[in-house]
Short mmCIF file of C-alpha atoms and ligand atoms in Angstrom, two decimals:
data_model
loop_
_atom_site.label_atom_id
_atom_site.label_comp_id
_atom_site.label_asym_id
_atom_site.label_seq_id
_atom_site.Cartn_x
_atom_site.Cartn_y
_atom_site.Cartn_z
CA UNK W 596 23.23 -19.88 -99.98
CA UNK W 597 24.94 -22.93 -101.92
CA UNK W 598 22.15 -24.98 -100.86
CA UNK W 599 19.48 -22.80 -102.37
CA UNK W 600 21.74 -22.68 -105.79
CA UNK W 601 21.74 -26.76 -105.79
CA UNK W 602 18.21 -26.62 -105.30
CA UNK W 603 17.52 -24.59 -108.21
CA UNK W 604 20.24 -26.50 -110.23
CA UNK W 605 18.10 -29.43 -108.55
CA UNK W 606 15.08 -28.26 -110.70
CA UNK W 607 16.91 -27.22 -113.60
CA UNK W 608 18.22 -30.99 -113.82
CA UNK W 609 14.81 -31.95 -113.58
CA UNK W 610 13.89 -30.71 -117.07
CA UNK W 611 17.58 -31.35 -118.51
CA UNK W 612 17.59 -35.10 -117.74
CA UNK W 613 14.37 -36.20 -117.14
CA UNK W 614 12.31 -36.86 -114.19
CA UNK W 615 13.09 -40.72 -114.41
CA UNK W 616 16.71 -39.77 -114.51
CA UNK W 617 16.37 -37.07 -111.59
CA UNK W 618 14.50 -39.12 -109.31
CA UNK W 619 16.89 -41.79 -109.95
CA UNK W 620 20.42 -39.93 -110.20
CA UNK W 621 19.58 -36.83 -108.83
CA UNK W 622 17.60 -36.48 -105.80
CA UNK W 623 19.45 -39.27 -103.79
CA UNK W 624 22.38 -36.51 -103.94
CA UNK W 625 23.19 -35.00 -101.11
CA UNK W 626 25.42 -31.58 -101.25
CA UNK W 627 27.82 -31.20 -98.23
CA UNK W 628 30.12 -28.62 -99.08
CA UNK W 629 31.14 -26.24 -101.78
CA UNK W 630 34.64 -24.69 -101.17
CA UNK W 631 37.49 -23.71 -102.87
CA UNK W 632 35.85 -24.42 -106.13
CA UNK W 633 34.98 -28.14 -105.20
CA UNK W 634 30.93 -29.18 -104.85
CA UNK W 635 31.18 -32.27 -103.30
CA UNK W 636 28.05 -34.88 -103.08
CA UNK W 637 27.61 -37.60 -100.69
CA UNK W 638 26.25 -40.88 -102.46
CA UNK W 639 24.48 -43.91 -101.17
CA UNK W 640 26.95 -46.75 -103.15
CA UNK W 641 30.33 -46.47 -104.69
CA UNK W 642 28.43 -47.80 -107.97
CA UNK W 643 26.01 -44.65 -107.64
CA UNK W 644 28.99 -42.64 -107.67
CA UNK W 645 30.85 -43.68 -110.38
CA UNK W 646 27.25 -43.84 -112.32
CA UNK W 647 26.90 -40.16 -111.41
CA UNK W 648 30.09 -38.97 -112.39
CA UNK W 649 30.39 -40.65 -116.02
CA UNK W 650 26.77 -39.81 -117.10
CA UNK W 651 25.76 -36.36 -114.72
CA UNK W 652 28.47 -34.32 -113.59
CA UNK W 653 29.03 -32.49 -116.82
CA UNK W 654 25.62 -31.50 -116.64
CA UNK W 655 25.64 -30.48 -112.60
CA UNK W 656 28.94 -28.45 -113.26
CA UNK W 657 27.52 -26.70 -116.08
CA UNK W 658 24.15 -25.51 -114.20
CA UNK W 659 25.99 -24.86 -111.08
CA UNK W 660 28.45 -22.40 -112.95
CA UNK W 661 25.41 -21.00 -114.79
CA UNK W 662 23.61 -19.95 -111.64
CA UNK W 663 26.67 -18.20 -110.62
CA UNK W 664 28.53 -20.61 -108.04
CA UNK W 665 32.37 -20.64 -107.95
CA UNK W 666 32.72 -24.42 -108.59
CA UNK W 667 35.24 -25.78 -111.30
CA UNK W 668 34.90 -29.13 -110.33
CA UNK W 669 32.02 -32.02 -108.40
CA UNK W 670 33.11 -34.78 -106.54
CA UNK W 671 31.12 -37.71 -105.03
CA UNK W 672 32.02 -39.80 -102.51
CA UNK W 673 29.95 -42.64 -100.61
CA UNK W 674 28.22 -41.85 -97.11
CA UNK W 675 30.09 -43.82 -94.61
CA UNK W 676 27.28 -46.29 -93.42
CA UNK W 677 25.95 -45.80 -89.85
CA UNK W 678 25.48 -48.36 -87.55
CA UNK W 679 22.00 -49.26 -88.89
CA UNK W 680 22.70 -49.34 -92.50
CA UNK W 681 25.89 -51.72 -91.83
CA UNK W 682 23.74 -54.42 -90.82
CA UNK W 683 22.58 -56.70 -93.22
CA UNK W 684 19.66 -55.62 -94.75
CA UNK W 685 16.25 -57.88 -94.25
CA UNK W 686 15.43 -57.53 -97.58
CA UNK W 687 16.61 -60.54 -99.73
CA UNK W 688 17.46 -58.57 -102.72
CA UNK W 689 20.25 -56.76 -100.97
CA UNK W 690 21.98 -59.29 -99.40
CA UNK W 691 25.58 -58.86 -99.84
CA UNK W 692 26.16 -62.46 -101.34
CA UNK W 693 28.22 -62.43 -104.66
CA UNK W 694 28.50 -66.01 -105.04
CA UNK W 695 25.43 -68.54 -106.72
CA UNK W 696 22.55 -66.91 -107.34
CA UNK W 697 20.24 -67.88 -104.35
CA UNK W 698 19.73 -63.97 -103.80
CA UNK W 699 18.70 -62.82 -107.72
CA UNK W 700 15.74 -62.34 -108.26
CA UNK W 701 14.73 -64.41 -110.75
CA UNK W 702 11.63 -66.22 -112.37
CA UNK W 703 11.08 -69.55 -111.09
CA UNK W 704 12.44 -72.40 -113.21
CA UNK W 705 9.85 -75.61 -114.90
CA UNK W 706 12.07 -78.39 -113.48
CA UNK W 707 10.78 -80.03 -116.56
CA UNK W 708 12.39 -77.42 -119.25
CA UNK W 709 15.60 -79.41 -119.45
CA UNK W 710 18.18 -80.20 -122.40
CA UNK W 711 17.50 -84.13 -121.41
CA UNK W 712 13.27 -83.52 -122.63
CA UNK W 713 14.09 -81.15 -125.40
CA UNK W 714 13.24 -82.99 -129.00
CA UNK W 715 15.66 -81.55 -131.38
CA UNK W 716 15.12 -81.27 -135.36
CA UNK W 717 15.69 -79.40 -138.08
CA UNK W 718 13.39 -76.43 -137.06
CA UNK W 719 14.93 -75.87 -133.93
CA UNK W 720 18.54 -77.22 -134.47
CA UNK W 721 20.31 -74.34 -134.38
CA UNK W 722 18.63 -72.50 -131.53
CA UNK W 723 19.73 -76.02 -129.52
CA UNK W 724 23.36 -75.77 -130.70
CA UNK W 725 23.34 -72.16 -129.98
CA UNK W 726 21.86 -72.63 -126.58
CA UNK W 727 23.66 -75.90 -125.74
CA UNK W 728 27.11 -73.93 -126.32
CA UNK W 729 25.86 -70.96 -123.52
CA UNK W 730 25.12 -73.50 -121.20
CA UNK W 731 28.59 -74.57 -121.40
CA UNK W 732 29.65 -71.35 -119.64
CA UNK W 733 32.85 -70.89 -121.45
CA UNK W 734 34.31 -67.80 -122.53
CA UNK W 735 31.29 -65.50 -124.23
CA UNK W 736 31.30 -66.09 -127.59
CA UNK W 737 28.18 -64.05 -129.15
CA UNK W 738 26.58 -61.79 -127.30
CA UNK W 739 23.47 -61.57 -126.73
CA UNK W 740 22.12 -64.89 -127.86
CA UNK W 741 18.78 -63.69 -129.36
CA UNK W 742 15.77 -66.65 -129.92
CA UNK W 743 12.94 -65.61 -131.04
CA UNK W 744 9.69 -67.45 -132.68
CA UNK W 745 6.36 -68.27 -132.41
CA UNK W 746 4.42 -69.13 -129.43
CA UNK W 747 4.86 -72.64 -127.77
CA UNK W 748 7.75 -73.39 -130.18
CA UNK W 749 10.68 -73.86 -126.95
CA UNK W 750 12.50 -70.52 -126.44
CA UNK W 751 11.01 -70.54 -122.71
CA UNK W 752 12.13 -74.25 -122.63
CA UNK W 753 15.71 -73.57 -123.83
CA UNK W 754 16.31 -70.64 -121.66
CA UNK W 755 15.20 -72.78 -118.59
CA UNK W 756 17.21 -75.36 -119.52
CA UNK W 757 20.22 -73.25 -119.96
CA UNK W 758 19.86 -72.09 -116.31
CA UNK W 759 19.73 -75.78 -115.11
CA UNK W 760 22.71 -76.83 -117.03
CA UNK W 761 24.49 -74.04 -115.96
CA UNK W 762 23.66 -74.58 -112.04
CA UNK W 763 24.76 -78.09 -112.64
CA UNK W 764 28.58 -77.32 -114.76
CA UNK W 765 29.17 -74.04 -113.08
CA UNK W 766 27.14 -73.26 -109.53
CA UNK W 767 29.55 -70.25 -109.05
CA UNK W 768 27.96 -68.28 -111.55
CA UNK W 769 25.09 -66.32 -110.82
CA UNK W 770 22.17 -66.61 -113.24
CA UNK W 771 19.67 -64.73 -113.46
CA UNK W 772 16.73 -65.62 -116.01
CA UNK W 773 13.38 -63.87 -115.58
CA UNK W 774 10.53 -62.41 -118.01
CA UNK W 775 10.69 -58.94 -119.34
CA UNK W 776 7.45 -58.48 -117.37
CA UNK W 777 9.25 -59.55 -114.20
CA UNK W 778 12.15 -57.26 -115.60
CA UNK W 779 9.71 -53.82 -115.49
CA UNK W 780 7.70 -54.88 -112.31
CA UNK W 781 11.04 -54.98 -110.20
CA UNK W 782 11.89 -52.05 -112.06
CA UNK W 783 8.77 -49.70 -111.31
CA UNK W 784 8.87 -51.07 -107.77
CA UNK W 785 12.33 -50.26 -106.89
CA UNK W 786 11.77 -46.67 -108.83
CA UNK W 787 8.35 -46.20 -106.26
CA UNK W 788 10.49 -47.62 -103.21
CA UNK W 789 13.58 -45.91 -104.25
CA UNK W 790 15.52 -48.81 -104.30
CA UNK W 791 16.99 -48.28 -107.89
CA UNK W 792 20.30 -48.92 -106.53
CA UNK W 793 20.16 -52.18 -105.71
CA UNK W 794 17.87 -52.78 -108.43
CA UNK W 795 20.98 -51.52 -110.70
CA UNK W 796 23.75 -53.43 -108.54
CA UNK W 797 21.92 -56.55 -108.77
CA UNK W 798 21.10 -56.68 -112.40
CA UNK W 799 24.59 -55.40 -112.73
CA UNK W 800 26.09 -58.05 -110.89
CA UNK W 801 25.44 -61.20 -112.68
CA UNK W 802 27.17 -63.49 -115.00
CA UNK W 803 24.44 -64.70 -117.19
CA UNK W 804 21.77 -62.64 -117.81
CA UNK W 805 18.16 -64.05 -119.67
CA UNK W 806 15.23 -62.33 -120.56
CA UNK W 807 12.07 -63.89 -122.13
CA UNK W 808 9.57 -62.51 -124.08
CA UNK W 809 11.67 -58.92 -124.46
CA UNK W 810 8.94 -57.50 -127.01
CA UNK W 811 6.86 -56.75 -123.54
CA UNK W 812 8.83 -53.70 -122.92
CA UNK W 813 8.19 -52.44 -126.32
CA UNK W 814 6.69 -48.89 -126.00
CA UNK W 815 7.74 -49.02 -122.16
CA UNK W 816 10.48 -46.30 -121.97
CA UNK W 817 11.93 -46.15 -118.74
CA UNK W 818 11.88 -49.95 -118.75
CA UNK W 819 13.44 -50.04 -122.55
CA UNK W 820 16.11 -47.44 -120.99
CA UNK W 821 17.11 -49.53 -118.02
CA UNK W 822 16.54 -52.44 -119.73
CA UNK W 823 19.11 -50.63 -122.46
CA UNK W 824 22.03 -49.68 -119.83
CA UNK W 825 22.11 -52.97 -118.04
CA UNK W 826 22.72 -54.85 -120.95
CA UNK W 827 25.09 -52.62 -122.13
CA UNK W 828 26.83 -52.64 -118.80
CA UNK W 829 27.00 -56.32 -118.73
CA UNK W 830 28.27 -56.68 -122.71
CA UNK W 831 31.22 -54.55 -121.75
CA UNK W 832 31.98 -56.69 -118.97
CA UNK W 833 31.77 -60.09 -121.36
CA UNK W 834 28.57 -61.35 -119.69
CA UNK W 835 26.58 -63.68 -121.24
CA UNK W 836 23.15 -62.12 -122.49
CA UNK W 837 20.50 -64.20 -123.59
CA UNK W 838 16.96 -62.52 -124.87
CA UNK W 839 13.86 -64.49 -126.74
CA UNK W 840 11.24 -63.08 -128.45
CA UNK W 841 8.32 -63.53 -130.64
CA UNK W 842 10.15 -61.73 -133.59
CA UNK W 843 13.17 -60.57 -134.65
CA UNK W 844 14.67 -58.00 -133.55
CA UNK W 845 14.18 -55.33 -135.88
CA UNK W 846 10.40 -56.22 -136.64
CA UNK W 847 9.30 -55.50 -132.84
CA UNK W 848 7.24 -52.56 -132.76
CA UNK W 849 7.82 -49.25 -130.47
CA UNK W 850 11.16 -50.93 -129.52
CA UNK W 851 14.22 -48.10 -129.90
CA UNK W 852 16.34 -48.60 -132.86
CA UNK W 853 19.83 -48.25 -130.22
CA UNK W 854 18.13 -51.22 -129.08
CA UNK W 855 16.90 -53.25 -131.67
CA UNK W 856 21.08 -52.90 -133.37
CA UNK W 857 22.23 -53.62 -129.86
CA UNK W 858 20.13 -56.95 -129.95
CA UNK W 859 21.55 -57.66 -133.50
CA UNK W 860 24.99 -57.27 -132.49
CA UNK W 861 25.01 -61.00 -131.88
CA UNK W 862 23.22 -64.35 -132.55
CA UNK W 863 19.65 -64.55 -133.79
CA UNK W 864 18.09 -67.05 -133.87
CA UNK W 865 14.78 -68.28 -134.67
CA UNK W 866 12.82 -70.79 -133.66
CA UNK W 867 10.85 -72.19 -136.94
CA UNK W 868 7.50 -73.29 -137.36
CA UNK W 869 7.55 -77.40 -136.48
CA UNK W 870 8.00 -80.18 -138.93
CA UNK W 871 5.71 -83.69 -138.74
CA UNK W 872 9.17 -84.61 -137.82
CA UNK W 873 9.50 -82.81 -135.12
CA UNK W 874 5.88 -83.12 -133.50
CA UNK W 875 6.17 -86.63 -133.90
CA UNK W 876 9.33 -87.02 -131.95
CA UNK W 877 8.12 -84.84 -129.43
CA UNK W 878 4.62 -87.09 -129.39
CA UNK W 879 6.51 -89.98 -129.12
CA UNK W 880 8.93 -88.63 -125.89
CA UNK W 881 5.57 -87.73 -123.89
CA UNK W 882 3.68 -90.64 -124.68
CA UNK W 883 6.82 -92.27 -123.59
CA UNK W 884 6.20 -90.52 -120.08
CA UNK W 885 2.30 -90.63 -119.94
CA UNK W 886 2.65 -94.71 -120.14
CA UNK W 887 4.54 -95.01 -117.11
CA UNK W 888 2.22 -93.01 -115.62
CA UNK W 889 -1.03 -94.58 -116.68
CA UNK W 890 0.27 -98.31 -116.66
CA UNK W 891 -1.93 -100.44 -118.95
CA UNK W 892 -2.68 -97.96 -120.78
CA UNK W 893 -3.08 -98.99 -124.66
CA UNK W 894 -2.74 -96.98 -127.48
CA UNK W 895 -3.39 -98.16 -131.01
CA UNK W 896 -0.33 -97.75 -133.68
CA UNK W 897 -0.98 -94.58 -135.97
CA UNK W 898 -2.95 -92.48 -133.40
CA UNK W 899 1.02 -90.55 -132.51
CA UNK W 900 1.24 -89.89 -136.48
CA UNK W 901 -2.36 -89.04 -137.06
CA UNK W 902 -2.02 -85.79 -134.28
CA UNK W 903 1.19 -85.21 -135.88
CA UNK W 904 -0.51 -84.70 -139.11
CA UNK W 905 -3.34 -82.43 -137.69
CA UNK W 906 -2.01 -80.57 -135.21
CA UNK W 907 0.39 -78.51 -136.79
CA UNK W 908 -0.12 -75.06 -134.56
CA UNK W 909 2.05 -75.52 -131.61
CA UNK W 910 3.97 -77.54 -129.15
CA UNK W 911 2.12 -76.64 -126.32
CA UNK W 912 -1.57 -77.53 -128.43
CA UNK W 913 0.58 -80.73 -129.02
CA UNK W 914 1.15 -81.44 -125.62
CA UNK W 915 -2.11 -80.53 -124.44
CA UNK W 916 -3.81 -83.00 -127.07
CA UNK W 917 -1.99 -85.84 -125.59
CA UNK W 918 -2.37 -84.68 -121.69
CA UNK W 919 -6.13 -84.79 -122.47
CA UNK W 920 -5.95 -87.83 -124.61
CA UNK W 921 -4.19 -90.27 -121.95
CA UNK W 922 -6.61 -88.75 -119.02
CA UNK W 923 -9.41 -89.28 -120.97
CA UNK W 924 -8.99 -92.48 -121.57
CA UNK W 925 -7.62 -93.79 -118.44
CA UNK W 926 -11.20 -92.24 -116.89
CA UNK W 927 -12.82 -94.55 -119.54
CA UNK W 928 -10.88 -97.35 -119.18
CA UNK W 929 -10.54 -97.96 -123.46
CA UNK W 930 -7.40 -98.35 -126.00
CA UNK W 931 -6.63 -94.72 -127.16
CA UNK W 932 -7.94 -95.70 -130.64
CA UNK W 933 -7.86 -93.08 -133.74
CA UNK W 934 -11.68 -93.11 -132.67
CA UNK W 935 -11.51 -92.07 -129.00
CA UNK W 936 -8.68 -89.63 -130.30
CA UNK W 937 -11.13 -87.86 -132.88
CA UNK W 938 -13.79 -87.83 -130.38
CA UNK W 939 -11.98 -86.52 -127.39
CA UNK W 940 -10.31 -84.24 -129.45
CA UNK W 941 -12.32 -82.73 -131.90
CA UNK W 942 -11.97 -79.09 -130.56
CA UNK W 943 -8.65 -79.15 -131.06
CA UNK W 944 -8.48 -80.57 -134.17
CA UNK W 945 -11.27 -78.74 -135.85
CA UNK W 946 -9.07 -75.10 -134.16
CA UNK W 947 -5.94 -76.70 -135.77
CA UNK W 948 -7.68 -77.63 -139.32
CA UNK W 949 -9.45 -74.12 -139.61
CA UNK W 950 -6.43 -72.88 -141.83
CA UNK W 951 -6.44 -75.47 -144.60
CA UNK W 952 -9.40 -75.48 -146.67
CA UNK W 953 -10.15 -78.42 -149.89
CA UNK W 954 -9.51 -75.61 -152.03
CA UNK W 955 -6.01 -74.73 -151.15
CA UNK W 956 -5.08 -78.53 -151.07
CA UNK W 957 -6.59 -78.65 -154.78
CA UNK W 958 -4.71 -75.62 -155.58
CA UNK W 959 -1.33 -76.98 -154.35
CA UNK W 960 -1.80 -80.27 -155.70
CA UNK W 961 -2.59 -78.83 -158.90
CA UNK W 962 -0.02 -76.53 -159.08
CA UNK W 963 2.34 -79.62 -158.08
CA UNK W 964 0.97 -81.87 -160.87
CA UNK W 965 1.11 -78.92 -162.92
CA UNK W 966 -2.50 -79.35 -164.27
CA UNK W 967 -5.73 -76.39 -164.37
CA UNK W 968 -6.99 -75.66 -161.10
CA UNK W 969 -10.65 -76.35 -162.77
CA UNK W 970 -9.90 -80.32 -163.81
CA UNK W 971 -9.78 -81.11 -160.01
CA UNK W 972 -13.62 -80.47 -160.30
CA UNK W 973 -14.44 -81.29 -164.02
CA UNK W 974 -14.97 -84.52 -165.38
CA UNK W 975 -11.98 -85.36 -166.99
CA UNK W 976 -10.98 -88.84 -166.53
CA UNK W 977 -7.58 -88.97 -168.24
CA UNK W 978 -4.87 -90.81 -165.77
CA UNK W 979 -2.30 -87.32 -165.55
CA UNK W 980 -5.80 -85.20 -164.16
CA UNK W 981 -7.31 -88.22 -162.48
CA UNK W 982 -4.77 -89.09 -160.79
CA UNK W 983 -3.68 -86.00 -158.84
CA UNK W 984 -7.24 -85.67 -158.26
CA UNK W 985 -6.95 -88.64 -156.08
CA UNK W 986 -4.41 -87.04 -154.55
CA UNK W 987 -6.12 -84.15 -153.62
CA UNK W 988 -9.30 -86.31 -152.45
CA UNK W 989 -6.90 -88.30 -150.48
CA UNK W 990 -5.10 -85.03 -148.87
CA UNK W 991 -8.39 -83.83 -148.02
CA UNK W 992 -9.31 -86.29 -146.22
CA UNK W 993 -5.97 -86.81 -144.32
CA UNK W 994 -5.46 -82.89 -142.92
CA UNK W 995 -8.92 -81.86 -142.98
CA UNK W 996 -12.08 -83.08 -140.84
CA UNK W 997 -14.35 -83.13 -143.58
CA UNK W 998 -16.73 -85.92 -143.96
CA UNK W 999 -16.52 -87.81 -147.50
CA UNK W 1000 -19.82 -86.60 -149.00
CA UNK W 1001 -18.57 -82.83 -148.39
CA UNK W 1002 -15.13 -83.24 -149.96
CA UNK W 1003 -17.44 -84.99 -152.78
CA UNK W 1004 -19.57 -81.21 -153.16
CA UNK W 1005 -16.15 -79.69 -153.12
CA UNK W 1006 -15.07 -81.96 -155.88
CA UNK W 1007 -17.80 -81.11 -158.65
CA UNK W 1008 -20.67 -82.73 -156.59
CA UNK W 1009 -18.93 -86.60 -156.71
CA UNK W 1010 -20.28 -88.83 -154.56
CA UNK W 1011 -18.83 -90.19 -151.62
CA UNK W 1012 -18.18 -93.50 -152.66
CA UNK W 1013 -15.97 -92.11 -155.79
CA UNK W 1014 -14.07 -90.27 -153.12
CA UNK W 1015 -13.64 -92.87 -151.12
CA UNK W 1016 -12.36 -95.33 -153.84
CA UNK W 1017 -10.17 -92.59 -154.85
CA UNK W 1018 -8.58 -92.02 -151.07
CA UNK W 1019 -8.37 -96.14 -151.59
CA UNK W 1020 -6.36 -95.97 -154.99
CA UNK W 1021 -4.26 -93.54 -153.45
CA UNK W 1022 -3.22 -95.86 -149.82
CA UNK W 1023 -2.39 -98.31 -152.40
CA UNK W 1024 -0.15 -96.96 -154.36
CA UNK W 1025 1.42 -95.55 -152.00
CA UNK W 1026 2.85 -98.30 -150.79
CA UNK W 1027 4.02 -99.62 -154.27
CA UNK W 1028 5.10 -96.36 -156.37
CA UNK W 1029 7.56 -94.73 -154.40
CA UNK W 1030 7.28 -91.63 -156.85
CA UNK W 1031 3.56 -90.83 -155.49
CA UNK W 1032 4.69 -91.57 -152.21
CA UNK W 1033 7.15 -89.03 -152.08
CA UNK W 1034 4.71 -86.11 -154.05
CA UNK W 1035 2.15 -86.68 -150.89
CA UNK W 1036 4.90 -86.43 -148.52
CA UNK W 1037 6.28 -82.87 -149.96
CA UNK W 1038 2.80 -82.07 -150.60
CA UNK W 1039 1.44 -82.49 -147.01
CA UNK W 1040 4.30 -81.03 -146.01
CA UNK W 1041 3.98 -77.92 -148.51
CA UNK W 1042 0.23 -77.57 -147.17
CA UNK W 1043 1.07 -77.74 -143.63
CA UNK W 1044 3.59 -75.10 -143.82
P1 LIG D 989 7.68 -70.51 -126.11
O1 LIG D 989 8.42 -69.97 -124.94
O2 LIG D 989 8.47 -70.49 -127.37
O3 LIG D 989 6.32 -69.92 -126.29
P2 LIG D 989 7.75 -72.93 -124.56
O4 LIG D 989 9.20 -73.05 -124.35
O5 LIG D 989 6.94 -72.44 -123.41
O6 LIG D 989 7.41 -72.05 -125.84
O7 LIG D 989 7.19 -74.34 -125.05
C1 LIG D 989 5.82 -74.70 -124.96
C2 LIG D 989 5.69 -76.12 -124.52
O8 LIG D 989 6.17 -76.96 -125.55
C3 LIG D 989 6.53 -76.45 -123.30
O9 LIG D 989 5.82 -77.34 -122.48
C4 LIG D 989 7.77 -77.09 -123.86
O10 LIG D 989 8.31 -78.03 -122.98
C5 LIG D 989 7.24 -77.77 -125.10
N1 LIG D 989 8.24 -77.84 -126.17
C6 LIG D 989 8.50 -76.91 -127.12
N2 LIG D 989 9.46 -77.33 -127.95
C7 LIG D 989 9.83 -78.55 -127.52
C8 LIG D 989 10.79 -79.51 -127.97
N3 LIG D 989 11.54 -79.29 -129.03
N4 LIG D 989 10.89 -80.67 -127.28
C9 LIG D 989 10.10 -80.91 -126.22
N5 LIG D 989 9.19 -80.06 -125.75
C10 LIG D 989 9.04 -78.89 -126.39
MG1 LIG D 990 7.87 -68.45 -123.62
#
C-alpha cells in the first residue's frame, strides 16, 4: 500500500520538479518504511542525501500527505554498501582520492600555455595580473574570475597556465580546468549512465574550478542548471572559480539572467583587441624559438614589424604567419626577406587587410588633419591638404596590399609615380619631424583598431 502511494507521489514529482530533476533526485530513492509518521528513503551517498533533503523533501512530504499517507516527516539515510560496492570502483572518475587532481576529469593541458611564454601589454595586462594573483592560490579573493574576449586573444592560454602554476606552488589542490563542452558531455553521459552522483561529488569536490568558452552552454538548460548549482556550491565553500568567454557576461545570448549576475558577482575581465605592441612582442618571443629550431636561419630586419603592421586579427593568425614563414623558408633554403614574407603569405595578409579599405584611411587621415574628405582626391596642392595627402598615400600603402597605380585611381586617377614620391616624402620626414611621426603612429594605430 505505501509503496503504491510513493509511486504515484513518484509521478506526481515527475511533473512538479522536472524530469531532469526526477531522474536525477528522485528515482535513485528507494522507500523502505513508512511508520509512525516517518517515510524513510535509502540513498546511494551521504551528499545525495543531504542534496535531497535541502532541495526535495518539502515537496515529497507535501505529495505524500496529499495522497492521504500518515507521514509528518522524510528521512534519508545512505545504503550501507555491500561487499561489491565497497571495493574500489574501476572507473577512474570515482576513485576515492581527495588529494591532487590525478582523478578529475579534466581537459588536457598545452604544456606550452605557460606564464613564462605569455607576452604581456597593455591589452591584456590586467587579465595577467588578475590571473597571475589566482595562480598564487591564496585565500579567494574575487570570485569567479571571469575573462572573456575575442578569439585567439589568450584566455585559453591564461587558464592553462594558471593550472600549471598552480600544480607547481600548490600540488595539494585539486584543479580542475576543462571546456564547457567537456563540462555538458560528462554531464549528459553521467545523466544516460546514471552516474550523476559522482558527476556532482566530483565537480563538487575541487579547489579550483575553470571553465573555458562558458557561452557553449548558452541555450543548454540542464547543462546551464548544473552548471548553475556547482558553481554556486563551490562559491559558498570559497573555491576559486575561473570562467572565459567570448563576451561579457551579460551580452551572452540564451544564458539565464541568475546566471549571467552570478558571473558578475566578481572579476571581469576582458581580453582587448591587440596593440602593434603587443603582436610585435609576441613576434619577436616566437621567432626567438623558431631560430633555435631552424639554425641558420636568416631573417631580414623589418619583416617582425611589417606582420605586426598587417596582421592585426589574432594571435593565433599571428602565430600561424610565422610557423609558415620559418618552414617555408627553411624548405627553400633563402633569408626570410619582406619578399619571401609577402609571397608566402599573401593569403593571410590579403584575409587580414580585407577590413581597411583607401577610403577609410583617407577618411581618418582627413578627419585627423581636419581637412574635406574630397581634397584627398582633388587637385589642391597647398602644403596643409598636400601634405596629409601624403599621409594617406603613404598609409595606404603601409596596411593595405594595394599596388601603387591602384592607390593612384583611388586618389583622383594620380599616377603611380606621384604616389610613390609622395610615400617617399613621407619616410623622410618621418625621420626628421617628430610631429608627423607621431600623427602616423596614432593614425595607424586609430585605423587598425
Ligand atoms: P583564446 O582562448 O582567447 O581564443 P588562446 O589562448 O587559444 O586564445 O590563444 C591563441 C594562441 O595565441 C595560442 O597559441 C596562444 O599561446 C597565443 N597567445 C595569445 N595571447 C598570447 C600572448 N599574450 N603571448 C603569447 N602567446 C599568446
Ligand atoms: Mg580558447
Amino acid at each position: 500500500m505505501t509503496h503504491e502511494t510513493w509511486g504515484l507521489v513518484r509521478e506526481q514529482l515527475a511533473v512538479r520538479i522536472g524530469k531532469n530533476n526526477y531522474t536525477t533526485w528522485i528515482e535513485p530513492l528507494k522507500l523502505t518504511t513508512l511508520a509512525n509518521g516517518v517515510a524513510h528513503f535509502e540513498v546511494p551517498t551521504t551528499f545525495f542525501g543531504n542534496w535531497v533533503s535541502r532541495n526535495y523533501s518539502d515537496h515529497i512530504l507535501n505529495h505524500l500527505q496529499s495522497s492521504g499517507a500518515e507521514v509528518g516527516r522524510v528521512e534519508f539515510s545512505v545504503v550501507r554498501p555491500t561487499e561489491a560496492e565497497a571495493k574500489p570502483a574501476p572507473r577512474p572518475v570515482a576513485k576515492p582520492v581527495a588529494r591532487g587532481s590525478d582523478d578529475l576529469p579534466g581537459s588536457p593541458l598545452d604544456a606550452r600555455f605557460t606564464f613564462d611564454s605569455f607576452v604581456v601589454g597593455k591589452p591584456n595586462e590586467l587579465a595577467h595580473a588578475a590571473a597571475r594573483r589566482v595562480a598564487e592560490g591564496g585565500p579567494v579573493t574575487f570570485n569567479p574570475l571571469f575573462l572573456y574576449g575575442g578569439v585567439g586573444l589568450g584566455k585559453t592560454h591564461l587558464m592553462h597556465a594558471i593550472a600549471h602554476e598552480l600544480q607547481i606552488r600548490q600540488p595539494h589542490l585539486r584543479v580542475l580546468y576543462l571546456s564547457a563542452e567537456q563540462f555538458m558531455y560528462r554531464f549528459v553521459q553521467a545523466l544516460r549512465e546514471r552516474q550523476i552522483m559522482d558527476f556532482k561529488e566530483i565537480f563538487r569536490s575541487v579547489d579550483v574550478l575553470m571553465v573555458d568558452d562558458v557561452q557553449f552552454i548558452a541555450g543548454k538548460d540542464s547543462t546551464q542548471e548544473e552548471f548553475f548549482h556547482t558553481f554556486n556550491v563551490l562559491v559558498d565553500q570559497n573555491k576559486q572559480i575561473v570562467i572565459s568567454a567570448d563576451r561579457a557576461p551579460g551580452e551572452i545570448k540564451d544564458l539565464e539572467d541568475r546566471i549571467k549576475s552570478r558571473l558578475q558577482c566578481g572579476l571581469v575581465v576582458d581580453l582587448h583587441p591587440t596593440d602593434y605592441e603587443l603582436r610585435l612582442g609576441i613576434l619577436q618571443t616566437k621567432a626567438e624559438y623558431y631560430r633555435s629550431q631552424y639554425k641558420g636561419l636568416q631573417m631580414a630586419t623589418g619583416v617582425l614589424e611589417f606582420l605586426a603592421h598587417r596582421i592585426t586579427t589574432n594571435v593565433r593568425v599571428l602565430e600561424g604567419a610565422l610557423t609558415r614563414l620559418f618552414a617555408f623558408a627553411s624548405l627553400v633554403g633563402r633569408e626570410i626577406t619582406l619578399e619571401l614574407t609577402q609571397d608566402c603569405l599573401a593569403d593571410i595578409l590579403r584575409a587580414s587587410d580585407r577590413k581597411l579599405t583607401i577610403e577609410e584611411i583617407q577618411r581618418k587621415v582627413a578627419e585627423h588633419y581636419n581637412i574635406r574628405l574630397a581634397d584627398m582626391i582633388g587637385p589642391k596642392r597647398l602644403r596643409n591638404i598636400a601634405r596629409p595627402r601624403q599621409v594617406a598615400m603613404y598609409l595606404a600603402k603601409q596596411l593595405t596590399l594595394r599596388s601603387l597605380p591602384e592607390i593612384g585611381r583611388r586618389f583622383g586617377g594620380r599616377d603611380h609615380t606621384t604616389i610613390m614620391h609622395g610615400v617617399k616624402r613621407i619616410e623622410e620626414l618621418m625621420s626628421t619631424d617628430s610631429q608627423l611621426s607621431d600623427d602616423v603612429t596614432l593614425l595607424r594605430r586609430l585605423l587598425q583598431g
